[in-house]
Amino acid sequence: MSLEGKSILVTGAGVRLGRQTAITLAAAGAIVLLHYNSSASGAEETAGEIRSQGGKAILIQADLSDPHQAGLLMDQARKHGPVFGIVHNAAIFEPLRLPDVTPENWQRHMDVNLASPFFISQAFFNGLGPEDHGRIITMLDWRALRPGVDHLPYTISKAGLAALTKTLAQSMAPRVTVNGIALGAILPPSDGPSSDKIIQLVPMKRWADLDELGKTILFLMDGPEYITGEIIHLDGGRHLV
Ligand SMILES: NC(=O)c1ccc[n+]([C@@H]2O[C@H](COP(=O)([O-])OP(=O)(O)OC[C@H]3O[C@@H](n4cnc5c(N)ncnc54)[C@H](OP(=O)(O)O)[C@@H]3O)[C@@H](O)[C@H]2O)c1
């Protein structure tokens, strides 16, 4: 497999979708640089699962609410060898509407969801050797491309990340591809509306299978290099409704 022995940084890989992404990439032969912030035990469990299946995982802790730490994360990652790819998965998702938004919660979303992916990507690109190629995937949301009224700072930060995906694809070509996955109903949020209410609005009438996320990640990490600046919806058609 062409990911064999390649190092890929997955941010927020201790829980949920990040964890699934890390396990999928490791099963395809990648060395996973498994980033976490507060979920130390989740990260250790994920690394343990990867290692028990014969894969390789290296834990890296960083608080991505500080863009300076985000820039330094790539230095930490490169201590373990050249980095081939990044999955920008870490994010915060707070249920804030117009009256609830403050400068603090606005800035928190922009720092974790938008500034950190930018500075990690910049450090990645600046440190590539002359012959190096690589891949970046951003985890977006269908709402990034069709903004609504709920989760306002989250949605705007993801809309910025969608724009960043396209500008980085141009800035980093021809050596690095940059693509996004606009996710829909993949895993229910722990504090969100009931599952049934969400699924009624999904044309495919179900939650995603986590394996479908894994297949999409592998396609963008290991599929045609001629695809860049693309945003693939993995949302059961939710953005069409
Ligand atoms: N779940 C869905 O159905 C869905 C739908 C649309 C889009 N998405 C997107 O898919 C991605 C993963 O979703 P999820 O549901 O798995 O997210 P989640 O359960 O909320 O997990 C968020 C991750 O972000 C990390 N994180 C949060 N604040 C951080 C900080 N200050 N510094 C570093 N890391 C931080 C967390 O790390 P620690 O726990 O280690 O602190 C955690 O691993 C996100 O980008 C989300 O926007 C998910």
PDB file of C-alpha atoms and ligand atoms in Angstrom:
ATOM      1  CA  MET A   1       0.000   0.000   0.000  1.00  0.00           C
ATOM      2  CA  SER A   2       1.336   3.434  -0.805  1.00  0.00           C
ATOM      3  CA  LEU A   3       0.696   4.844   2.709  1.00  0.00           C
ATOM      4  CA  GLU A   4       3.032   2.200   4.155  1.00  0.00           C
ATOM      5  CA  GLY A   5       5.563   3.890   6.457  1.00  0.00           C
ATOM      6  CA  LYS A   6       4.312   7.422   5.726  1.00  0.00           C
ATOM      7  CA  SER A   7       3.711   9.680   8.741  1.00  0.00           C
ATOM      8  CA  ILE A   8       0.351  11.393   8.924  1.00  0.00           C
ATOM      9  CA  LEU A   9      -0.685  13.860  11.620  1.00  0.00           C
ATOM     10  CA  VAL A  10      -4.324  13.566  12.745  1.00  0.00           C
ATOM     11  CA  THR A  11      -5.431  16.368  15.060  1.00  0.00           C
ATOM     12  CA  GLY A  12      -7.954  15.568  17.771  1.00  0.00           C
ATOM     13  CA  ALA A  13      -7.364  11.848  17.309  1.00  0.00           C
ATOM     14  CA  GLY A  14      -8.197  10.672  20.823  1.00  0.00           C
ATOM     15  CA  VAL A  15     -11.969  10.524  20.371  1.00  0.00           C
ATOM     16  CA  ARG A  16     -14.767   9.906  17.874  1.00  0.00           C
ATOM     17  CA  LEU A  17     -14.063  10.808  14.222  1.00  0.00           C
ATOM     18  CA  GLY A  18     -10.399  11.626  14.801  1.00  0.00           C
ATOM     19  CA  ARG A  19      -9.935   8.281  16.483  1.00  0.00           C
ATOM     20  CA  GLN A  20     -11.610   6.454  13.582  1.00  0.00           C
ATOM     21  CA  THR A  21      -9.446   8.368  11.104  1.00  0.00           C
ATOM     22  CA  ALA A  22      -6.260   7.467  12.986  1.00  0.00           C
ATOM     23  CA  ILE A  23      -7.227   3.767  13.124  1.00  0.00           C
ATOM     24  CA  THR A  24      -8.104   3.743   9.401  1.00  0.00           C
ATOM     25  CA  LEU A  25      -4.811   5.358   8.349  1.00  0.00           C
ATOM     26  CA  ALA A  26      -2.771   3.073  10.597  1.00  0.00           C
ATOM     27  CA  ALA A  27      -4.539   0.011   9.144  1.00  0.00           C
ATOM     28  CA  ALA A  28      -3.451   1.262   5.688  1.00  0.00           C
ATOM     29  CA  GLY A  29       0.177   1.240   6.854  1.00  0.00           C
ATOM     30  CA  ALA A  30       0.667   4.876   7.893  1.00  0.00           C
ATOM     31  CA  ILE A  31       2.560   5.900  11.024  1.00  0.00           C
ATOM     32  CA  VAL A  32      -0.057   7.974  12.820  1.00  0.00           C
ATOM     33  CA  LEU A  33       1.051  11.095  14.666  1.00  0.00           C
ATOM     34  CA  LEU A  34      -1.856  11.057  17.042  1.00  0.00           C
ATOM     35  CA  HIS A  35      -2.525  14.545  18.358  1.00  0.00           C
ATOM     36  CA  TYR A  36      -4.763  15.216  21.367  1.00  0.00           C
ATOM     37  CA  ASN A  37      -5.401  18.034  23.812  1.00  0.00           C
ATOM     38  CA  SER A  38      -7.384  17.010  26.880  1.00  0.00           C
ATOM     39  CA  SER A  39      -8.271  13.403  25.923  1.00  0.00           C
ATOM     40  CA  ALA A  40      -5.022  11.786  27.104  1.00  0.00           C
ATOM     41  CA  SER A  41      -6.690   8.496  28.025  1.00  0.00           C
ATOM     42  CA  GLY A  42      -8.665   8.396  24.757  1.00  0.00           C
ATOM     43  CA  ALA A  43      -5.457   9.035  22.816  1.00  0.00           C
ATOM     44  CA  GLU A  44      -3.644   6.269  24.695  1.00  0.00           C
ATOM     45  CA  GLU A  45      -6.543   3.865  24.044  1.00  0.00           C
ATOM     46  CA  THR A  46      -6.508   4.747  20.338  1.00  0.00           C
ATOM     47  CA  ALA A  47      -2.733   4.242  20.160  1.00  0.00           C
ATOM     48  CA  GLY A  48      -3.134   0.950  22.041  1.00  0.00           C
ATOM     49  CA  GLU A  49      -5.741  -0.276  19.563  1.00  0.00           C
ATOM     50  CA  ILE A  50      -3.510   0.671  16.619  1.00  0.00           C
ATOM     51  CA  ARG A  51      -0.476  -1.058  18.126  1.00  0.00           C
ATOM     52  CA  SER A  52      -2.464  -4.182  19.000  1.00  0.00           C
ATOM     53  CA  GLN A  53      -3.313  -4.480  15.297  1.00  0.00           C
ATOM     54  CA  GLY A  54       0.381  -4.160  14.347  1.00  0.00           C
ATOM     55  CA  GLY A  55       0.230  -0.460  13.453  1.00  0.00           C
ATOM     56  CA  LYS A  56       2.325   2.483  14.579  1.00  0.00           C
ATOM     57  CA  ALA A  57       1.141   5.518  16.558  1.00  0.00           C
ATOM     58  CA  ILE A  58       3.025   8.368  18.234  1.00  0.00           C
ATOM     59  CA  LEU A  59       1.212  10.616  20.721  1.00  0.00           C
ATOM     60  CA  ILE A  60       1.598  14.407  20.588  1.00  0.00           C
ATOM     61  CA  GLN A  61      -0.199  16.800  22.942  1.00  0.00           C
ATOM     62  CA  ALA A  62      -0.989  20.424  22.057  1.00  0.00           C
ATOM     63  CA  ASP A  63      -3.674  22.970  22.895  1.00  0.00           C
ATOM     64  CA  LEU A  64      -4.739  24.341  19.513  1.00  0.00           C
ATOM     65  CA  SER A  65      -6.573  27.304  21.038  1.00  0.00           C
ATOM     66  CA  ASP A  66      -3.133  28.928  20.941  1.00  0.00           C
ATOM     67  CA  PRO A  67      -2.007  29.375  17.306  1.00  0.00           C
ATOM     68  CA  HIS A  68       1.622  29.602  18.518  1.00  0.00           C
ATOM     69  CA  GLN A  69       1.357  26.043  19.846  1.00  0.00           C
ATOM     70  CA  ALA A  70      -0.231  25.041  16.546  1.00  0.00           C
ATOM     71  CA  GLY A  71       2.853  26.218  14.660  1.00  0.00           C
ATOM     72  CA  LEU A  72       5.124  24.324  17.054  1.00  0.00           C
ATOM     73  CA  LEU A  73       3.090  21.116  16.672  1.00  0.00           C
ATOM     74  CA  MET A  74       4.735  20.427  13.311  1.00  0.00           C
ATOM     75  CA  ASP A  75       8.213  20.735  14.928  1.00  0.00           C
ATOM     76  CA  GLN A  76       7.168  18.112  17.471  1.00  0.00           C
ATOM     77  CA  ALA A  77       5.786  15.903  14.693  1.00  0.00           C
ATOM     78  CA  ARG A  78       8.980  16.148  12.589  1.00  0.00           C
ATOM     79  CA  LYS A  79      11.125  14.960  15.502  1.00  0.00           C
ATOM     80  CA  HIS A  80       9.821  11.514  14.514  1.00  0.00           C
ATOM     81  CA  GLY A  81      10.770  11.849  10.829  1.00  0.00           C
ATOM     82  CA  PRO A  82       9.361  13.473   7.678  1.00  0.00           C
ATOM     83  CA  VAL A  83       5.624  14.137   7.665  1.00  0.00           C
ATOM     84  CA  PHE A  84       3.605  13.165   4.572  1.00  0.00           C
ATOM     85  CA  GLY A  85       0.097  14.271   5.453  1.00  0.00           C
ATOM     86  CA  ILE A  86      -2.257  16.035   7.829  1.00  0.00           C
ATOM     87  CA  VAL A  87      -5.908  15.529   8.698  1.00  0.00           C
ATOM     88  CA  HIS A  88      -7.226  18.717  10.319  1.00  0.00           C
ATOM     89  CA  ASN A  89      -9.921  17.128  12.455  1.00  0.00           C
ATOM     90  CA  ALA A  90      -9.778  18.969  15.826  1.00  0.00           C
ATOM     91  CA  ALA A  91     -12.576  21.488  16.276  1.00  0.00           C
ATOM     92  CA  ILE A  92     -14.960  23.014  18.765  1.00  0.00           C
ATOM     93  CA  PHE A  93     -18.700  23.122  18.114  1.00  0.00           C
ATOM     94  CA  GLU A  94     -20.675  25.303  20.517  1.00  0.00           C
ATOM     95  CA  PRO A  95     -24.447  25.909  20.171  1.00  0.00           C
ATOM     96  CA  LEU A  96     -24.271  29.725  19.904  1.00  0.00           C
ATOM     97  CA  ARG A  97     -26.761  31.883  18.050  1.00  0.00           C
ATOM     98  CA  LEU A  98     -26.488  35.612  17.292  1.00  0.00           C
ATOM     99  CA  PRO A  99     -27.382  36.889  20.821  1.00  0.00           C
ATOM    100  CA  ASP A 100     -24.965  34.445  22.518  1.00  0.00           C
ATOM    101  CA  VAL A 101     -21.798  35.311  20.631  1.00  0.00           C
ATOM    102  CA  THR A 102     -19.038  37.114  22.548  1.00  0.00           C
ATOM    103  CA  PRO A 103     -15.561  38.193  21.440  1.00  0.00           C
ATOM    104  CA  GLU A 104     -14.179  35.328  23.574  1.00  0.00           C
ATOM    105  CA  ASN A 105     -16.267  32.449  22.180  1.00  0.00           C
ATOM    106  CA  TRP A 106     -15.924  33.884  18.647  1.00  0.00           C
ATOM    107  CA  GLN A 107     -12.104  34.010  18.962  1.00  0.00           C
ATOM    108  CA  ARG A 108     -11.944  30.510  20.483  1.00  0.00           C
ATOM    109  CA  HIS A 109     -13.683  29.042  17.430  1.00  0.00           C
ATOM    110  CA  MET A 110     -11.498  30.960  15.001  1.00  0.00           C
ATOM    111  CA  ASP A 111      -8.302  29.895  16.795  1.00  0.00           C
ATOM    112  CA  VAL A 112      -9.052  26.160  17.083  1.00  0.00           C
ATOM    113  CA  ASN A 113     -11.034  25.636  13.876  1.00  0.00           C
ATOM    114  CA  LEU A 114      -9.313  28.004  11.451  1.00  0.00           C
ATOM    115  CA  ALA A 115      -6.052  29.628  12.643  1.00  0.00           C
ATOM    116  CA  SER A 116      -4.547  26.373  13.931  1.00  0.00           C
ATOM    117  CA  PRO A 117      -5.096  24.417  10.685  1.00  0.00           C
ATOM    118  CA  PHE A 118      -3.541  27.342   8.833  1.00  0.00           C
ATOM    119  CA  PHE A 119      -0.401  27.590  10.989  1.00  0.00           C
ATOM    120  CA  ILE A 120       0.067  23.802  11.127  1.00  0.00           C
ATOM    121  CA  SER A 121      -0.234  23.681   7.314  1.00  0.00           C
ATOM    122  CA  GLN A 122       2.162  26.612   6.892  1.00  0.00           C
ATOM    123  CA  ALA A 123       4.778  24.951   9.121  1.00  0.00           C
ATOM    124  CA  PHE A 124       4.271  21.687   7.200  1.00  0.00           C
ATOM    125  CA  PHE A 125       4.784  23.329   3.816  1.00  0.00           C
ATOM    126  CA  ASN A 126       7.738  25.492   4.917  1.00  0.00           C
ATOM    127  CA  GLY A 127       9.552  22.405   6.201  1.00  0.00           C
ATOM    128  CA  LEU A 128       9.129  20.186   3.122  1.00  0.00           C
ATOM    129  CA  GLY A 129      12.290  19.047   1.380  1.00  0.00           C
ATOM    130  CA  PRO A 130      12.719  19.937  -2.315  1.00  0.00           C
ATOM    131  CA  GLU A 131      11.493  16.542  -3.532  1.00  0.00           C
ATOM    132  CA  ASP A 132       8.762  16.023  -0.913  1.00  0.00           C
ATOM    133  CA  HIS A 133       5.084  15.638  -1.772  1.00  0.00           C
ATOM    134  CA  GLY A 134       2.171  15.491   0.635  1.00  0.00           C
ATOM    135  CA  ARG A 135      -1.549  15.542   1.322  1.00  0.00           C
ATOM    136  CA  ILE A 136      -3.786  17.650   3.544  1.00  0.00           C
ATOM    137  CA  ILE A 137      -7.436  16.943   4.393  1.00  0.00           C
ATOM    138  CA  THR A 138      -9.687  19.417   6.195  1.00  0.00           C
ATOM    139  CA  MET A 139     -12.732  18.183   8.082  1.00  0.00           C
ATOM    140  CA  LEU A 140     -15.524  20.565   7.101  1.00  0.00           C
ATOM    141  CA  ASP A 141     -19.272  20.572   7.565  1.00  0.00           C
ATOM    142  CA  TRP A 142     -22.053  20.865   4.961  1.00  0.00           C
ATOM    143  CA  ARG A 143     -23.093  23.953   6.951  1.00  0.00           C
ATOM    144  CA  ALA A 144     -19.768  25.602   6.001  1.00  0.00           C
ATOM    145  CA  LEU A 145     -21.110  25.908   2.456  1.00  0.00           C
ATOM    146  CA  ARG A 146     -24.740  26.654   3.396  1.00  0.00           C
ATOM    147  CA  PRO A 147     -24.515  28.733   6.591  1.00  0.00           C
ATOM    148  CA  GLY A 148     -27.542  28.767   8.889  1.00  0.00           C
ATOM    149  CA  VAL A 149     -28.338  30.507  12.177  1.00  0.00           C
ATOM    150  CA  ASP A 150     -27.210  27.973  14.753  1.00  0.00           C
ATOM    151  CA  HIS A 151     -23.606  27.276  15.887  1.00  0.00           C
ATOM    152  CA  LEU A 152     -22.750  30.657  14.395  1.00  0.00           C
ATOM    153  CA  PRO A 153     -19.012  31.032  15.183  1.00  0.00           C
ATOM    154  CA  TYR A 154     -18.475  27.326  14.380  1.00  0.00           C
ATOM    155  CA  THR A 155     -20.162  27.667  10.990  1.00  0.00           C
ATOM    156  CA  ILE A 156     -18.213  30.792  10.082  1.00  0.00           C
ATOM    157  CA  SER A 157     -14.927  29.203  11.178  1.00  0.00           C
ATOM    158  CA  LYS A 158     -15.680  26.164   8.971  1.00  0.00           C
ATOM    159  CA  ALA A 159     -16.662  28.436   6.062  1.00  0.00           C
ATOM    160  CA  GLY A 160     -13.241  30.042   6.507  1.00  0.00           C
ATOM    161  CA  LEU A 161     -11.656  26.590   6.567  1.00  0.00           C
ATOM    162  CA  ALA A 162     -13.421  25.735   3.287  1.00  0.00           C
ATOM    163  CA  ALA A 163     -11.946  28.890   1.749  1.00  0.00           C
ATOM    164  CA  LEU A 164      -8.563  28.021   3.252  1.00  0.00           C
ATOM    165  CA  THR A 165      -8.764  24.557   1.651  1.00  0.00           C
ATOM    166  CA  LYS A 166      -9.020  26.160  -1.777  1.00  0.00           C
ATOM    167  CA  THR A 167      -6.351  28.806  -1.255  1.00  0.00           C
ATOM    168  CA  LEU A 168      -3.889  26.291   0.223  1.00  0.00           C
ATOM    169  CA  ALA A 169      -4.549  23.938  -2.697  1.00  0.00           C
ATOM    170  CA  GLN A 170      -3.318  26.683  -5.015  1.00  0.00           C
ATOM    171  CA  SER A 171      -0.481  27.865  -2.754  1.00  0.00           C
ATOM    172  CA  MET A 172       0.891  24.357  -2.237  1.00  0.00           C
ATOM    173  CA  ALA A 173       0.485  22.939  -5.760  1.00  0.00           C
ATOM    174  CA  PRO A 174       2.059  20.996  -7.355  1.00  0.00           C
ATOM    175  CA  ARG A 175       3.624  19.335  -4.313  1.00  0.00           C
ATOM    176  CA  VAL A 176       0.766  19.057  -1.826  1.00  0.00           C
ATOM    177  CA  THR A 177      -2.895  18.327  -2.474  1.00  0.00           C
ATOM    178  CA  VAL A 178      -5.423  19.984  -0.170  1.00  0.00           C
ATOM    179  CA  ASN A 179      -9.010  18.708  -0.090  1.00  0.00           C
ATOM    180  CA  GLY A 180     -11.929  18.912   2.315  1.00  0.00           C
ATOM    181  CA  ILE A 181     -14.705  16.588   3.466  1.00  0.00           C
ATOM    182  CA  ALA A 182     -18.003  18.353   4.191  1.00  0.00           C
ATOM    183  CA  LEU A 183     -19.518  16.083   6.802  1.00  0.00           C
ATOM    184  CA  GLY A 184     -23.152  15.719   7.728  1.00  0.00           C
ATOM    185  CA  ALA A 185     -24.702  13.276  10.187  1.00  0.00           C
ATOM    186  CA  ILE A 186     -21.721  11.095  11.033  1.00  0.00           C
ATOM    187  CA  LEU A 187     -21.905  10.754  14.843  1.00  0.00           C
ATOM    188  CA  PRO A 188     -24.541  12.492  17.000  1.00  0.00           C
ATOM    189  CA  PRO A 189     -23.164  15.318  19.151  1.00  0.00           C
ATOM    190  CA  SER A 190     -23.377  14.432  22.841  1.00  0.00           C
ATOM    191  CA  ASP A 191     -25.377  17.607  23.616  1.00  0.00           C
ATOM    192  CA  GLY A 192     -27.272  18.108  20.330  1.00  0.00           C
ATOM    193  CA  PRO A 193     -30.878  17.527  19.162  1.00  0.00           C
ATOM    194  CA  SER A 194     -32.242  13.992  19.072  1.00  0.00           C
ATOM    195  CA  SER A 195     -30.932  11.656  16.407  1.00  0.00           C
ATOM    196  CA  ASP A 196     -34.385  11.238  14.832  1.00  0.00           C
ATOM    197  CA  LYS A 197     -34.794  14.979  14.284  1.00  0.00           C
ATOM    198  CA  ILE A 198     -31.459  15.182  12.449  1.00  0.00           C
ATOM    199  CA  ILE A 199     -32.078  12.107  10.289  1.00  0.00           C
ATOM    200  CA  GLN A 200     -35.502  13.288   9.056  1.00  0.00           C
ATOM    201  CA  LEU A 201     -33.645  15.919   7.013  1.00  0.00           C
ATOM    202  CA  VAL A 202     -31.088  13.521   5.529  1.00  0.00           C
ATOM    203  CA  PRO A 203     -32.161  12.138   2.111  1.00  0.00           C
ATOM    204  CA  MET A 204     -30.286   8.873   2.779  1.00  0.00           C
ATOM    205  CA  LYS A 205     -32.372   8.504   6.010  1.00  0.00           C
ATOM    206  CA  ARG A 206     -29.552   7.245   8.208  1.00  0.00           C
ATOM    207  CA  TRP A 207     -26.329   8.171   9.990  1.00  0.00           C
ATOM    208  CA  ALA A 208     -23.108   7.508   8.123  1.00  0.00           C
ATOM    209  CA  ASP A 209     -21.249   4.294   8.659  1.00  0.00           C
ATOM    210  CA  LEU A 210     -17.835   5.226  10.118  1.00  0.00           C
ATOM    211  CA  ASP A 211     -16.300   2.995   7.471  1.00  0.00           C
ATOM    212  CA  GLU A 212     -17.641   5.443   4.863  1.00  0.00           C
ATOM    213  CA  LEU A 213     -15.581   8.188   6.496  1.00  0.00           C
ATOM    214  CA  GLY A 214     -12.532   5.900   6.458  1.00  0.00           C
ATOM    215  CA  LYS A 215     -12.953   5.183   2.740  1.00  0.00           C
ATOM    216  CA  THR A 216     -13.228   8.905   1.956  1.00  0.00           C
ATOM    217  CA  ILE A 217     -10.113   9.697   4.012  1.00  0.00           C
ATOM    218  CA  LEU A 218      -8.132   6.976   2.203  1.00  0.00           C
ATOM    219  CA  PHE A 219      -9.362   8.178  -1.191  1.00  0.00           C
ATOM    220  CA  LEU A 220      -8.117  11.718  -0.536  1.00  0.00           C
ATOM    221  CA  MET A 221      -4.908  10.633   1.221  1.00  0.00           C
ATOM    222  CA  ASP A 222      -3.942   7.912  -1.240  1.00  0.00           C
ATOM    223  CA  GLY A 223      -6.117   8.403  -4.360  1.00  0.00           C
ATOM    224  CA  PRO A 224      -5.485  10.500  -7.470  1.00  0.00           C
ATOM    225  CA  GLU A 225      -2.997  13.318  -6.894  1.00  0.00           C
ATOM    226  CA  TYR A 226      -4.723  15.321  -9.638  1.00  0.00           C
ATOM    227  CA  ILE A 227      -7.629  16.044  -7.264  1.00  0.00           C
ATOM    228  CA  THR A 228      -6.930  19.204  -5.266  1.00  0.00           C
ATOM    229  CA  GLY A 229      -9.023  22.060  -3.913  1.00  0.00           C
ATOM    230  CA  GLU A 230     -12.031  19.725  -3.915  1.00  0.00           C
ATOM    231  CA  ILE A 231     -14.673  19.550  -1.194  1.00  0.00           C
ATOM    232  CA  ILE A 232     -16.494  16.214  -1.071  1.00  0.00           C
ATOM    233  CA  HIS A 233     -19.816  16.040   0.752  1.00  0.00           C
ATOM    234  CA  LEU A 234     -20.143  13.015   3.009  1.00  0.00           C
ATOM    235  CA  ASP A 235     -23.571  13.919   4.310  1.00  0.00           C
ATOM    236  CA  GLY A 236     -26.157  11.564   2.779  1.00  0.00           C
ATOM    237  CA  GLY A 237     -27.355  14.451   0.581  1.00  0.00           C
ATOM    238  CA  ARG A 238     -28.155  16.786   3.500  1.00  0.00           C
ATOM    239  CA  HIS A 239     -26.760  19.855   1.690  1.00  0.00           C
ATOM    240  CA  LEU A 240     -29.254  19.342  -1.171  1.00  0.00           C
ATOM    241  CA  VAL A 241     -32.378  19.750   0.945  1.00  0.00           C
TER     242      VAL A 241
HETATM  243  N1  LIG B   1     -19.657  14.298  14.361  1.00  0.00           N
HETATM  244  C1  LIG B   1     -20.227  14.683  13.237  1.00  0.00           C
HETATM  245  O1  LIG B   1     -21.235  14.114  12.796  1.00  0.00           O
HETATM  246  C2  LIG B   1     -19.633  15.853  12.457  1.00  0.00           C
HETATM  247  C3  LIG B   1     -20.462  16.551  11.557  1.00  0.00           C
HETATM  248  C4  LIG B   1     -19.930  17.604  10.840  1.00  0.00           C
HETATM  249  C5  LIG B   1     -18.593  17.943  10.986  1.00  0.00           C
HETATM  250  N2  LIG B   1     -17.809  17.255  11.880  1.00  0.00           N
HETATM  251  C6  LIG B   1     -16.393  17.655  12.014  1.00  0.00           C
HETATM  252  O2  LIG B   1     -15.591  16.495  12.136  1.00  0.00           O
HETATM  253  C7  LIG B   1     -14.540  16.718  13.081  1.00  0.00           C
HETATM  254  C8  LIG B   1     -14.620  15.696  14.215  1.00  0.00           C
HETATM  255  O3  LIG B   1     -15.911  15.713  14.783  1.00  0.00           O
HETATM  256  P1  LIG B   1     -16.217  15.008  16.179  1.00  0.00           P
HETATM  257  O4  LIG B   1     -17.689  14.969  16.310  1.00  0.00           O
HETATM  258  O5  LIG B   1     -15.423  13.757  16.290  1.00  0.00           O
HETATM  259  O6  LIG B   1     -15.617  16.122  17.174  1.00  0.00           O
HETATM  260  P2  LIG B   1     -15.560  16.080  18.777  1.00  0.00           P
HETATM  261  O7  LIG B   1     -16.080  14.813  19.316  1.00  0.00           O
HETATM  262  O8  LIG B   1     -16.168  17.357  19.255  1.00  0.00           O
HETATM  263  O9  LIG B   1     -13.989  16.114  19.056  1.00  0.00           O
HETATM  264  C9  LIG B   1     -13.318  17.293  18.903  1.00  0.00           C
HETATM  265  C10 LIG B   1     -11.830  17.033  18.849  1.00  0.00           C
HETATM  266  O10 LIG B   1     -11.190  18.306  18.758  1.00  0.00           O
HETATM  267  C11 LIG B   1     -10.173  18.375  19.707  1.00  0.00           C
HETATM  268  N3  LIG B   1     -10.044  19.721  20.252  1.00  0.00           N
HETATM  269  C12 LIG B   1     -11.039  20.524  20.724  1.00  0.00           C
HETATM  270  N4  LIG B   1     -10.493  21.656  21.259  1.00  0.00           N
HETATM  271  C13 LIG B   1      -9.151  21.549  21.101  1.00  0.00           C
HETATM  272  C14 LIG B   1      -8.057  22.374  21.464  1.00  0.00           C
HETATM  273  N5  LIG B   1      -8.202  23.533  22.112  1.00  0.00           N
HETATM  274  N6  LIG B   1      -6.812  21.954  21.171  1.00  0.00           N
HETATM  275  C15 LIG B   1      -6.631  20.775  20.528  1.00  0.00           C
HETATM  276  N7  LIG B   1      -7.609  19.945  20.173  1.00  0.00           N
HETATM  277  C16 LIG B   1      -8.865  20.322  20.465  1.00  0.00           C
HETATM  278  C17 LIG B   1     -10.555  17.426  20.832  1.00  0.00           C
HETATM  279  O11 LIG B   1      -9.374  16.967  21.460  1.00  0.00           O
HETATM  280  P3  LIG B   1      -9.331  16.541  23.037  1.00  0.00           P
HETATM  281  O12 LIG B   1     -10.580  15.742  23.273  1.00  0.00           O
HETATM  282  O13 LIG B   1      -8.072  15.778  23.153  1.00  0.00           O
HETATM  283  O14 LIG B   1      -9.293  17.817  23.834  1.00  0.00           O
HETATM  284  C18 LIG B   1     -11.302  16.322  20.077  1.00  0.00           C
HETATM  285  O15 LIG B   1     -10.409  15.323  19.694  1.00  0.00           O
HETATM  286  C19 LIG B   1     -14.689  18.155  13.535  1.00  0.00           C
HETATM  287  O16 LIG B   1     -13.858  18.982  12.751  1.00  0.00           O
HETATM  288  C20 LIG B   1     -16.159  18.464  13.272  1.00  0.00           C
HETATM  289  O17 LIG B   1     -16.395  19.836  13.063  1.00  0.00           O
HETATM  290  C21 LIG B   1     -18.299  16.236  12.626  1.00  0.00           C
END
